[in-house]
Short mmCIF file of C-alpha atoms and ligand atoms in Angstrom, two decimals:
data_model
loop_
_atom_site.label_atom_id
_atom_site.label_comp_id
_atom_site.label_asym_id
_atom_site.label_seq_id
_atom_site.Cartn_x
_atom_site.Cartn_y
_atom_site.Cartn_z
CA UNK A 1 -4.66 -10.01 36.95
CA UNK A 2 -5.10 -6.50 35.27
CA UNK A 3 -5.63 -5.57 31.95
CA UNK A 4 -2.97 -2.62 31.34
CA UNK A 5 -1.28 -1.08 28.26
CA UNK A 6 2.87 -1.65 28.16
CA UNK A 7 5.72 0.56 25.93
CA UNK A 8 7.98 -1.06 24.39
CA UNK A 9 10.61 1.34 23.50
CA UNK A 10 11.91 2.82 20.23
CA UNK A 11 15.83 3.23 19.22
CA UNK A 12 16.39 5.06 22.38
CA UNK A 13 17.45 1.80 24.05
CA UNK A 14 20.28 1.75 22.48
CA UNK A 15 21.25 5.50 24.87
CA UNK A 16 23.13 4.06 27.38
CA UNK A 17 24.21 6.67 29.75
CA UNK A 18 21.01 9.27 28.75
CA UNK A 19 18.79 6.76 28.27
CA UNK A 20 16.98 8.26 31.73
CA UNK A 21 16.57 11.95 30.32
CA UNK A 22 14.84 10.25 26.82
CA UNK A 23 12.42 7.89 29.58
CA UNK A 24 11.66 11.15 31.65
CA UNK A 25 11.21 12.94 28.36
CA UNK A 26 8.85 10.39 27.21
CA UNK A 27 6.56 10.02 30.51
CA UNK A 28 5.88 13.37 29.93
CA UNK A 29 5.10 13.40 26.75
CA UNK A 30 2.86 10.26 27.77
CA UNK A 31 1.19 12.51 30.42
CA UNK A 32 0.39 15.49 27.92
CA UNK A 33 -1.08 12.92 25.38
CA UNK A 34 -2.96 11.23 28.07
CA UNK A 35 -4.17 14.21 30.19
CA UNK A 36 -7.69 13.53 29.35
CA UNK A 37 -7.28 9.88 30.40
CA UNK A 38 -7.58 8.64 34.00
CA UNK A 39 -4.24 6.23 34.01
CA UNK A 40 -1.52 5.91 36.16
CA UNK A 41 2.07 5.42 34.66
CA UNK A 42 4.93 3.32 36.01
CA UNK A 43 8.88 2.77 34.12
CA UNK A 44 11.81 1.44 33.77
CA UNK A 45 14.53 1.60 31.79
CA UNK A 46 13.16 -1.82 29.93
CA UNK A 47 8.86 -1.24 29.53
CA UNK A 48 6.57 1.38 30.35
CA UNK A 49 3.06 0.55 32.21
CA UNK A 50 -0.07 2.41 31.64
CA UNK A 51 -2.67 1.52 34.31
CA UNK A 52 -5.93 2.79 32.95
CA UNK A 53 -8.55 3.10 35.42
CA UNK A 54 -11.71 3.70 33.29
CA UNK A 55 -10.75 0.38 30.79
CA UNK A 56 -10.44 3.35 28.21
CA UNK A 57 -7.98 1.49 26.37
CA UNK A 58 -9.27 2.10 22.37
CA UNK A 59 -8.36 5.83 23.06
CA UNK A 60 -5.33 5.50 24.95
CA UNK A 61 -4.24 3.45 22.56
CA UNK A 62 -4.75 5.70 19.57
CA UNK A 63 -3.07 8.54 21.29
CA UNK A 64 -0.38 6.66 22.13
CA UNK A 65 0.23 6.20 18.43
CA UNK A 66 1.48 9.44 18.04
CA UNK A 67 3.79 9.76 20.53
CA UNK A 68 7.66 9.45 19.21
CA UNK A 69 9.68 6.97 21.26
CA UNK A 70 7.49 4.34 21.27
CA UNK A 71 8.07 1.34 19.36
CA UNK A 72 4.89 -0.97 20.29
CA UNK A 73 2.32 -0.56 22.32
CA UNK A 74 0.71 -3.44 24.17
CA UNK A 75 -2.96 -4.59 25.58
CA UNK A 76 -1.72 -7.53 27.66
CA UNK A 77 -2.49 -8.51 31.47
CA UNK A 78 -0.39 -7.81 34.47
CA UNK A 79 -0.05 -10.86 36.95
CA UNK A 80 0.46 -9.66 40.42
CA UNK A 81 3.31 -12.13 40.80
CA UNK A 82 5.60 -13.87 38.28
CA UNK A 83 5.17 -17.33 39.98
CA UNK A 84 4.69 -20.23 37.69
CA UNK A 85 1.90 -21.73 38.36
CA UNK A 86 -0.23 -18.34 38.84
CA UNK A 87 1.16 -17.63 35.00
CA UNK A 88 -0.51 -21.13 33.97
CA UNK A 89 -3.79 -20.35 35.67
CA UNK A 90 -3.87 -16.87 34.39
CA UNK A 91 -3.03 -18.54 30.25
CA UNK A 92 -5.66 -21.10 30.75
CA UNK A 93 -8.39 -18.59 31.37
CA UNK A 94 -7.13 -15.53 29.02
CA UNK A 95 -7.27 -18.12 26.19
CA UNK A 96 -11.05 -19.35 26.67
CA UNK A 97 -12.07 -15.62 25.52
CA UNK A 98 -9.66 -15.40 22.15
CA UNK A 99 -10.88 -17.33 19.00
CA UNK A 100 -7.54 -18.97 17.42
CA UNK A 101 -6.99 -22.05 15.40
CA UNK A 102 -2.87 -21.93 15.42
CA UNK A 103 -0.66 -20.81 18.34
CA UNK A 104 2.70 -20.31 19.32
CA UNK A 105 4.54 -18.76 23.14
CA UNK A 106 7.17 -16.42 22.72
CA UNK A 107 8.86 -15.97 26.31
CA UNK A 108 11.01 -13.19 27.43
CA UNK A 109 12.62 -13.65 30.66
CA UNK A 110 14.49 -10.30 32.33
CA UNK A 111 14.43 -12.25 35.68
CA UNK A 112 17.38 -14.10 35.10
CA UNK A 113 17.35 -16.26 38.10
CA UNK A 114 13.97 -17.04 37.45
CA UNK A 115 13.62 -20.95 37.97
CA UNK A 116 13.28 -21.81 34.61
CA UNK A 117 14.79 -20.88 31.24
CA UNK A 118 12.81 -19.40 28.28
CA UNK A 119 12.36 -22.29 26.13
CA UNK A 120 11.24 -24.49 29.04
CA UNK A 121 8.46 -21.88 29.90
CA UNK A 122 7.30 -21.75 26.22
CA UNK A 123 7.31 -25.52 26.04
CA UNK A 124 5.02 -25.74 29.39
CA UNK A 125 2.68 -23.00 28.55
CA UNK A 126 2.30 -24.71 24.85
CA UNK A 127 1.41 -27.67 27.05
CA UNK A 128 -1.57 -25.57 29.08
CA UNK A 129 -2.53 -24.09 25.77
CA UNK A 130 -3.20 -27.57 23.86
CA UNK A 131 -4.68 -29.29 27.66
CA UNK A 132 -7.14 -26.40 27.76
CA UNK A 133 -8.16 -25.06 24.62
CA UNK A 134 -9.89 -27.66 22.23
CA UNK A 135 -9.13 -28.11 18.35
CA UNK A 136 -5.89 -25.81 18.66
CA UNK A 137 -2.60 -26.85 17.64
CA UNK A 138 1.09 -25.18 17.92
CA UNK A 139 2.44 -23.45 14.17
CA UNK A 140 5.61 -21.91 14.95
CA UNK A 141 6.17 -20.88 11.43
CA UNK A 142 2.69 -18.80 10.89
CA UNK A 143 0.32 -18.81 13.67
CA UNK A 144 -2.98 -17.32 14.14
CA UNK A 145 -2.17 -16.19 17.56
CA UNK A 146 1.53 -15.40 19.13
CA UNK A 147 1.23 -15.33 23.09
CA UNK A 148 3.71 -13.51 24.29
CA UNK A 149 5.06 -13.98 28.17
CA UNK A 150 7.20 -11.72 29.96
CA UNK A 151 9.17 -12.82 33.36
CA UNK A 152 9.93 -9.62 34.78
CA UNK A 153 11.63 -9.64 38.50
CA UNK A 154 8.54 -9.60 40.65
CA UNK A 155 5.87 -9.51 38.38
CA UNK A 156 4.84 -11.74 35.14
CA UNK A 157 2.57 -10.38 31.98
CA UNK A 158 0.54 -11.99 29.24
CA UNK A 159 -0.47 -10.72 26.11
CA UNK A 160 -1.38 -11.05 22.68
CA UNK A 161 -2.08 -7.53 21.12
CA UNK A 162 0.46 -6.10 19.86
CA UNK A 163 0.42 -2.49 18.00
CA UNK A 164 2.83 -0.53 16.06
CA UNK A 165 4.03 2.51 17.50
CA UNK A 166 5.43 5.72 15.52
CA UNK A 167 8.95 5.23 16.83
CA UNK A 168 12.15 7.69 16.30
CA UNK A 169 12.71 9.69 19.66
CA UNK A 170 10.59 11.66 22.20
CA UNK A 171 9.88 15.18 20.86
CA UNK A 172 12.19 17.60 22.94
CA UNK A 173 14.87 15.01 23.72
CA UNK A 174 17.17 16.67 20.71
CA UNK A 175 15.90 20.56 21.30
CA UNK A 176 14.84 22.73 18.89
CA UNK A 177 14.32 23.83 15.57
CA UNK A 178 12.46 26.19 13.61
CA UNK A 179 10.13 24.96 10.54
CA UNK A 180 9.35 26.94 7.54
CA UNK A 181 5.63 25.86 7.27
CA UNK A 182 3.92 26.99 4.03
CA UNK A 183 0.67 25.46 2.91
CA UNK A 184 2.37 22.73 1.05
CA UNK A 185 2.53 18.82 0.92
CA UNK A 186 6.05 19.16 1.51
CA UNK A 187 7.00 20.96 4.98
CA UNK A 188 4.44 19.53 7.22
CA UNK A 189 5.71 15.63 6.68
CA UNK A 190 9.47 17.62 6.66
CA UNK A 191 7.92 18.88 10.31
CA UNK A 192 6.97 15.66 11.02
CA UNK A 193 9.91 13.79 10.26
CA UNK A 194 11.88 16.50 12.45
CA UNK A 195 9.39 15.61 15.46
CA UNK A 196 10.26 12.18 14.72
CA UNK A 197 14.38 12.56 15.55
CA UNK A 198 13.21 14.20 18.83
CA UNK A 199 13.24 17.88 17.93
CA UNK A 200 10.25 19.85 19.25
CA UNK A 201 9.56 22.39 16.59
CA UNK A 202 8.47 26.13 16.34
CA UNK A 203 7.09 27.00 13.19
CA UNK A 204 7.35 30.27 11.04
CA UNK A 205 5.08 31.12 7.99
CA UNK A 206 5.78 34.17 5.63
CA UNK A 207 2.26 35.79 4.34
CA UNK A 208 1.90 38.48 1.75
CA UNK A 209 -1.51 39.90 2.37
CA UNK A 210 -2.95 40.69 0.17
CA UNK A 211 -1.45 39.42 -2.41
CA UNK A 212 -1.81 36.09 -0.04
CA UNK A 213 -5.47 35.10 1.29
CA UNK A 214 -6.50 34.60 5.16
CA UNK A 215 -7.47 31.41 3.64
CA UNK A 216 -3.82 30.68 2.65
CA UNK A 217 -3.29 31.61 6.67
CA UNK A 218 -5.62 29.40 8.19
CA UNK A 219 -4.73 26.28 6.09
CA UNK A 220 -1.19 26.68 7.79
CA UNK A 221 -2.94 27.23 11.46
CA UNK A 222 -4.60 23.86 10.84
CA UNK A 223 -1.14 22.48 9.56
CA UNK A 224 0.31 23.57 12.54
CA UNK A 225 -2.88 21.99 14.49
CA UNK A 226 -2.06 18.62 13.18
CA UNK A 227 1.53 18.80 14.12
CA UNK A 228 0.78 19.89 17.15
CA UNK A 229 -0.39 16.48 18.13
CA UNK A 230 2.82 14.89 17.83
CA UNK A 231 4.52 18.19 19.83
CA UNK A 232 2.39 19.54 22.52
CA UNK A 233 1.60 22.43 20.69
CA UNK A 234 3.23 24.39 18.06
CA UNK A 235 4.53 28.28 18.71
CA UNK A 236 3.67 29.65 15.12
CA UNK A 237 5.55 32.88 14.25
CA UNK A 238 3.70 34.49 11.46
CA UNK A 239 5.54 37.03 9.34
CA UNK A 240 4.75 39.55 7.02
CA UNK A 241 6.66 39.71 3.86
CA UNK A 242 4.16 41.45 1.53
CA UNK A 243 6.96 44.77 1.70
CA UNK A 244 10.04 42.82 0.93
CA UNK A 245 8.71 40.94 -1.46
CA UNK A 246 7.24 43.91 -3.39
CA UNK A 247 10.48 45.62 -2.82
CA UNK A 248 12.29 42.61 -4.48
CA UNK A 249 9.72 43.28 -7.56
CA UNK A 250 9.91 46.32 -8.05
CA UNK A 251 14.19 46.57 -7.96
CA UNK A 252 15.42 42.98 -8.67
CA UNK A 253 15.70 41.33 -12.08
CA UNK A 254 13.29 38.54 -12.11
CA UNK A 255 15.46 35.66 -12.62
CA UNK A 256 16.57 36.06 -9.44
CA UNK A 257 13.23 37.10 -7.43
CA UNK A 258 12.97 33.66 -5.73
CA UNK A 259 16.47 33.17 -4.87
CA UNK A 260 16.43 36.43 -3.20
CA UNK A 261 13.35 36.42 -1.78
CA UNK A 262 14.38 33.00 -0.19
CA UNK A 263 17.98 34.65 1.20
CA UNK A 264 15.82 37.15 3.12
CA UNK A 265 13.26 33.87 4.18
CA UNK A 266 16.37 32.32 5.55
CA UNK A 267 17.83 35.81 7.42
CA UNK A 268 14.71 36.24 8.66
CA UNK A 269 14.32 32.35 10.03
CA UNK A 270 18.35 32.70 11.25
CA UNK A 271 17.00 35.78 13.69
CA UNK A 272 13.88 34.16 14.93
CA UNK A 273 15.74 30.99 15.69
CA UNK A 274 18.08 32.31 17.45
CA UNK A 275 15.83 34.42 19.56
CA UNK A 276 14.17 31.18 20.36
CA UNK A 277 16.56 28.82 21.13
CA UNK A 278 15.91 26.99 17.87
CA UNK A 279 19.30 25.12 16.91
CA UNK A 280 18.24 24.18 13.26
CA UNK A 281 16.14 25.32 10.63
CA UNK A 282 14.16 22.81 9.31
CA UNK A 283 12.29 23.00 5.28
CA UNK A 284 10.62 21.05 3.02
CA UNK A 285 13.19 21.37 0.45
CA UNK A 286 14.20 18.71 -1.52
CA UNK A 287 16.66 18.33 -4.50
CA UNK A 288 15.45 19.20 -7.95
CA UNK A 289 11.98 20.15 -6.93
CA UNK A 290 11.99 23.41 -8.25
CA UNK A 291 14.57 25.88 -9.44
CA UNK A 292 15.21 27.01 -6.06
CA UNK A 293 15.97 23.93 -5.38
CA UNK A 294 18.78 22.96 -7.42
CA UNK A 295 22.26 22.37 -6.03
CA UNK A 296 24.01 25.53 -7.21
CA UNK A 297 20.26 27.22 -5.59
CA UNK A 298 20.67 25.34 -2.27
CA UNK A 299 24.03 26.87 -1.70
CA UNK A 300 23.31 30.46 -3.01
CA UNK A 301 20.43 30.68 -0.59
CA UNK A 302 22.13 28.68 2.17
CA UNK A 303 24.98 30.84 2.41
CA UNK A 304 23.48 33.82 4.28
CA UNK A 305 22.91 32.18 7.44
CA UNK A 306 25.04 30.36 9.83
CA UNK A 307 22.75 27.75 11.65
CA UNK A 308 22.37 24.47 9.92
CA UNK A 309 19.62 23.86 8.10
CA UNK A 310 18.16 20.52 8.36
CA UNK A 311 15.83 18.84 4.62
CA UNK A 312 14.73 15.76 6.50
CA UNK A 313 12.92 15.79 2.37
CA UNK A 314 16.16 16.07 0.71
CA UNK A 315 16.47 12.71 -0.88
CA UNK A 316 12.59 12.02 -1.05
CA UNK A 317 10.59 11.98 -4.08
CA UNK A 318 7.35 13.46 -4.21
CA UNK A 319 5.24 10.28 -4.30
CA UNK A 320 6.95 9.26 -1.07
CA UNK A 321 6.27 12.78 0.39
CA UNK A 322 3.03 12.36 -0.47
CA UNK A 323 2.46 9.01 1.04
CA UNK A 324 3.62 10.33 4.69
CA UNK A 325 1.48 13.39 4.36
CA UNK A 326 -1.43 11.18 3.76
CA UNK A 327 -0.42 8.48 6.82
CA UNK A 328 -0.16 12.16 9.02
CA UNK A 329 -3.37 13.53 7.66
CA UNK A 330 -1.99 16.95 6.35
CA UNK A 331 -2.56 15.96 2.65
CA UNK A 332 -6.21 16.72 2.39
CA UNK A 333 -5.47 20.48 3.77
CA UNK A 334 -2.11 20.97 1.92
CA UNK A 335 -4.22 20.18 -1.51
CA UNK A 336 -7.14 23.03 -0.68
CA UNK A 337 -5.67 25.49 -3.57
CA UNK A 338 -5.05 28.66 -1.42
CA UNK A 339 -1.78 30.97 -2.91
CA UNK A 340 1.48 30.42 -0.90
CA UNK A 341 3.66 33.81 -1.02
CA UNK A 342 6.10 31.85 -3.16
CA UNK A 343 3.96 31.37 -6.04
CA UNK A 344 2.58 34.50 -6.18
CA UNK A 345 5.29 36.78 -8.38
CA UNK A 346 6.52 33.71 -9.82
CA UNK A 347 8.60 34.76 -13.08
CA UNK A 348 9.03 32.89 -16.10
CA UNK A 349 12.88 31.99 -15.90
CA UNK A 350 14.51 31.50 -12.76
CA UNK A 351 17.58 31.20 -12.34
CA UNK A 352 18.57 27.78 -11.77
CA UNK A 353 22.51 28.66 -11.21
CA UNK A 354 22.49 31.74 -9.30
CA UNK A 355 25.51 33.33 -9.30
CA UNK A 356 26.75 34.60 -5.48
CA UNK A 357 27.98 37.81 -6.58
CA UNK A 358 25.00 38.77 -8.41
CA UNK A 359 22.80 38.00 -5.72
CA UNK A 360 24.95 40.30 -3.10
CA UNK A 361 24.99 43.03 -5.72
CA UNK A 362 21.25 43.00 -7.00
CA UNK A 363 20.52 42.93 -2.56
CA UNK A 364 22.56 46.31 -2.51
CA UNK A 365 19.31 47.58 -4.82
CA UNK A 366 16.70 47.49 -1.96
CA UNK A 367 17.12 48.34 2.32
CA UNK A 368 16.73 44.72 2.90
CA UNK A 369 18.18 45.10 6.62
CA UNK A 370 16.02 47.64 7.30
CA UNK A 371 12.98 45.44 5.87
CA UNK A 372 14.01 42.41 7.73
CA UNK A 373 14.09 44.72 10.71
CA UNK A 374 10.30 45.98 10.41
CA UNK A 375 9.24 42.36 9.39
CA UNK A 376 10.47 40.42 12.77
CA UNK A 377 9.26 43.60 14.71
CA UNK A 378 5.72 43.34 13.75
CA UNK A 379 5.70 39.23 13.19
CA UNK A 380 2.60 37.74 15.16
CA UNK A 381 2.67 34.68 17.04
CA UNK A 382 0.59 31.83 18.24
CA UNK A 383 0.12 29.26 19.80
CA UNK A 384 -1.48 26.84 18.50
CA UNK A 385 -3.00 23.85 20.62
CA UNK A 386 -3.68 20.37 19.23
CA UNK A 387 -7.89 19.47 18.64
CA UNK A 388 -8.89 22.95 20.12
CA UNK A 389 -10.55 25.41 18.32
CA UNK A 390 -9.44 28.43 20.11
CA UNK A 391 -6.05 29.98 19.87
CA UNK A 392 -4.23 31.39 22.35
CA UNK A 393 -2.70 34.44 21.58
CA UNK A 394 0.80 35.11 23.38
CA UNK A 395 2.12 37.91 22.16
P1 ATP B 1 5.72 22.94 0.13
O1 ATP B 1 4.90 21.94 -0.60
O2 ATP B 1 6.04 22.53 1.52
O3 ATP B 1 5.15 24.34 0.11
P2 ATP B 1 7.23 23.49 -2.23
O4 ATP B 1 7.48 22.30 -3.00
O5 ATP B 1 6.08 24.36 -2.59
O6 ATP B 1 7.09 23.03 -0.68
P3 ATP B 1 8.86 25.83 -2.18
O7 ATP B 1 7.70 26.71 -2.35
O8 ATP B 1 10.04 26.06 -3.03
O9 ATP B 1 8.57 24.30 -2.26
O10 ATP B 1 9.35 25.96 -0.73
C1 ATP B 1 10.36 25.15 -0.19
C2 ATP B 1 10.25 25.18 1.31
O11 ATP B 1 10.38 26.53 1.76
C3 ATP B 1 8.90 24.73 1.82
O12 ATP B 1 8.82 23.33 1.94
C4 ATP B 1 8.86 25.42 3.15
O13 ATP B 1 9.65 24.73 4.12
C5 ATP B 1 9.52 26.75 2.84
N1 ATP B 1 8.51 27.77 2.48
C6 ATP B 1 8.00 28.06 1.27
N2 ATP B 1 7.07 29.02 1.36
C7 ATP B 1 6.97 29.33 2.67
C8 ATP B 1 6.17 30.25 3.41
N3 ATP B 1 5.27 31.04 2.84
N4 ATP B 1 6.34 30.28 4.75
C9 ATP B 1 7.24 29.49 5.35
N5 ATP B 1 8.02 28.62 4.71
C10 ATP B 1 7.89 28.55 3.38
MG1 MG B 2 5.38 25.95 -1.44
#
């Protein structure tokens, strides 16, 4: 028998007629996690197999865990055969090794014609258990230890560790969208939760030098860096927005500098999206935050671009926010106190009902096309590469 790590698969089961582009999506998003490991990889459209060759398990396992599309992740045994009584030999000795007190078999049998039903095999494996383990006994209710046997068509596996995996849908299976990464708590776990449906992201950050730090820039390259994990890398388009916003200062009554300095964020994301291919725009916005984030605010701002814009923090509050972004590990980095370009030039009342008209008429007051223009043209971009700590520079 071999010791081997198995996939159970997340909601994209229920795919019938794709559900081969999401697998194929997913072994490769296996392979780039595992590229450091030696393992071989086998599928179908029920498990995935991970054969690992140095017995490296601990790390393929945690790498594994954040990988989308994967519901559980397994440390069980592979039995070259599924015959019976090479499944009872296999039990008897697996058990001598685990330390248990309370049992119970779970049985799964995809082999349909297999010679006996489920319950029958559970019933004679309980059997082996109690004949060959002493002082054990079977609690189906709450037991110490659930063995789990699968009857698959030529084969048979055995195993009793079971992980959680990070589910949702392999990252590139839905396309992709463009985040607005600041330095925040909030648009990283929005990121993340993006990842999670399946879209590989690009990311975009606005900086204001100087009025914003290279400080304030690298906490969003290591933002990126822990994204990356879950997405291969992450492109990072980094713009400069120090002459709008100054412009916007300078000729723009204050109530209104955030709402229009977030119409020309959101021109400026429509462009680079759809330069990339990006089908969404994705934010950390969510209701009521702040006063750009008021209904009436969400639509004044929303209105200038065409592409949907996707809050996967809409509905959140921020104590829930702020338990993902812990669980992801961008919480320690998105608290290090480095100005965002937002909250520099922050005035005392804004608006919290922008009117439409008075945004389009105070925008005639500065040569915001023109701006936008020069700001894409000179907008840097990286890529940035998951636990690396050099950047590749691609344009
Ligand atoms: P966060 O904690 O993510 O910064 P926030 O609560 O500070 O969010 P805002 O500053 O109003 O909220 O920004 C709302 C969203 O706009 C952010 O979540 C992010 O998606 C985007 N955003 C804000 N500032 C920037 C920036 N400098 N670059 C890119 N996107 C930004
Ligand atoms: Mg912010």
């Amino acid at each position: 028998m071999e010791k081997l790590i198995i996939i159970k698969y997340g909601e994209m089961t229920t795919k019938k007629d794709n559900i081969g582009l999401f697998l194929k999506k997913l072994k490769e998003n296996v392979e780039v996690a595992l590229k450091e490991e030696n393992i071989t990889i086998n599928y179908d459209s029920g498990r995935m197999f991970i054969y690992c060759h140095n017995h490296n398990f601990d790390s393929v396992l945690s790498r594994l865990q954040k990988v989308f599309g994967i519901h559980e992740i397994i440390i069980g045994y592979e039995l070259p055969s599924n015959d019976f009584s090479l499944i009872q030999d296999s039990l008897q000795e697996l058990i001598q090794n685990v330390n248990f007190k309370t049992f119970k078999i779970e049985t799964k049998r995809s082999n349909k014609k297999y010679s006996l039903t489920s319950p029958e095999i559970s019933k004679i494996l309980g059997g082996t258990v109690l004949k060959n383990k002493e002082g054990v006994s079977v609690d189906v209710h709450h037991p110490e230890l659930i063995i789990h046997t699968e009857i698959r068509l030529e084969k048979a596996y055995l195993y009793f560790e079971t992980y959680k995996g990070c589910g949702g849908y392999p990252v590139g299976t839905l396309g992709k969208g463009l985040l607005m990464l600041s330095g925040g708590i909030d648009s990283p776990v929005a990121g993340y939760l993006a990842m999670k449906r399946g879209v590989k992201i690009e990311a975009v950050y606005f900086e204001s030098p100087p009025h914003t730090s290279n400080q304030a820039k690298n906490k969003v390259e290591s933002l990126a860096k822990i994204l990356a994990t879950y997405n291969q890398n992450v492109k990072l388009h980094i713009v400069k927005f120090t002459e709008i916003q100054e412009a916007i200062y300078k000729n723009i009554p204050h109530e209104y500098l955030i709402t229009i300095m977030r119409r020309m964020m959101y021109r400026i994301c429509a462009i680079i999206a759809g330069k990339s291919n990006c089908k969404i725009i994705v934010n950390g916005e969510s209701i009521g935050q702040v006063a750009s984030q008021t209904l009436t605010s969400m639509g004044a701002i929303n209105r200038v671009v065409n592409i949907p814009v996707i809050r996967p923090l809409a509905c959140f509050d921020k104590l829930e926010i702020i338990e993902i972004a812990k669980k992801i590990e961008t919480f320690e980095t998105s608290i290090l106190p480095y100005e965002d370009c937002c909250t520099i030039f922050v005035p005392d009342h804004p608006v919290i009902n922008p009117e439409i008209s008075k945004c389009e008429e105070y925008e005639k007051l500065i040569p915001y096309e023109d701006l936008i223009y020069q700001a894409i043209h000179t907008k840097e971009v990286k890529l940035i590469i998951p636990e690396n700590k050099e950047y590749e520079e691609i344009l």
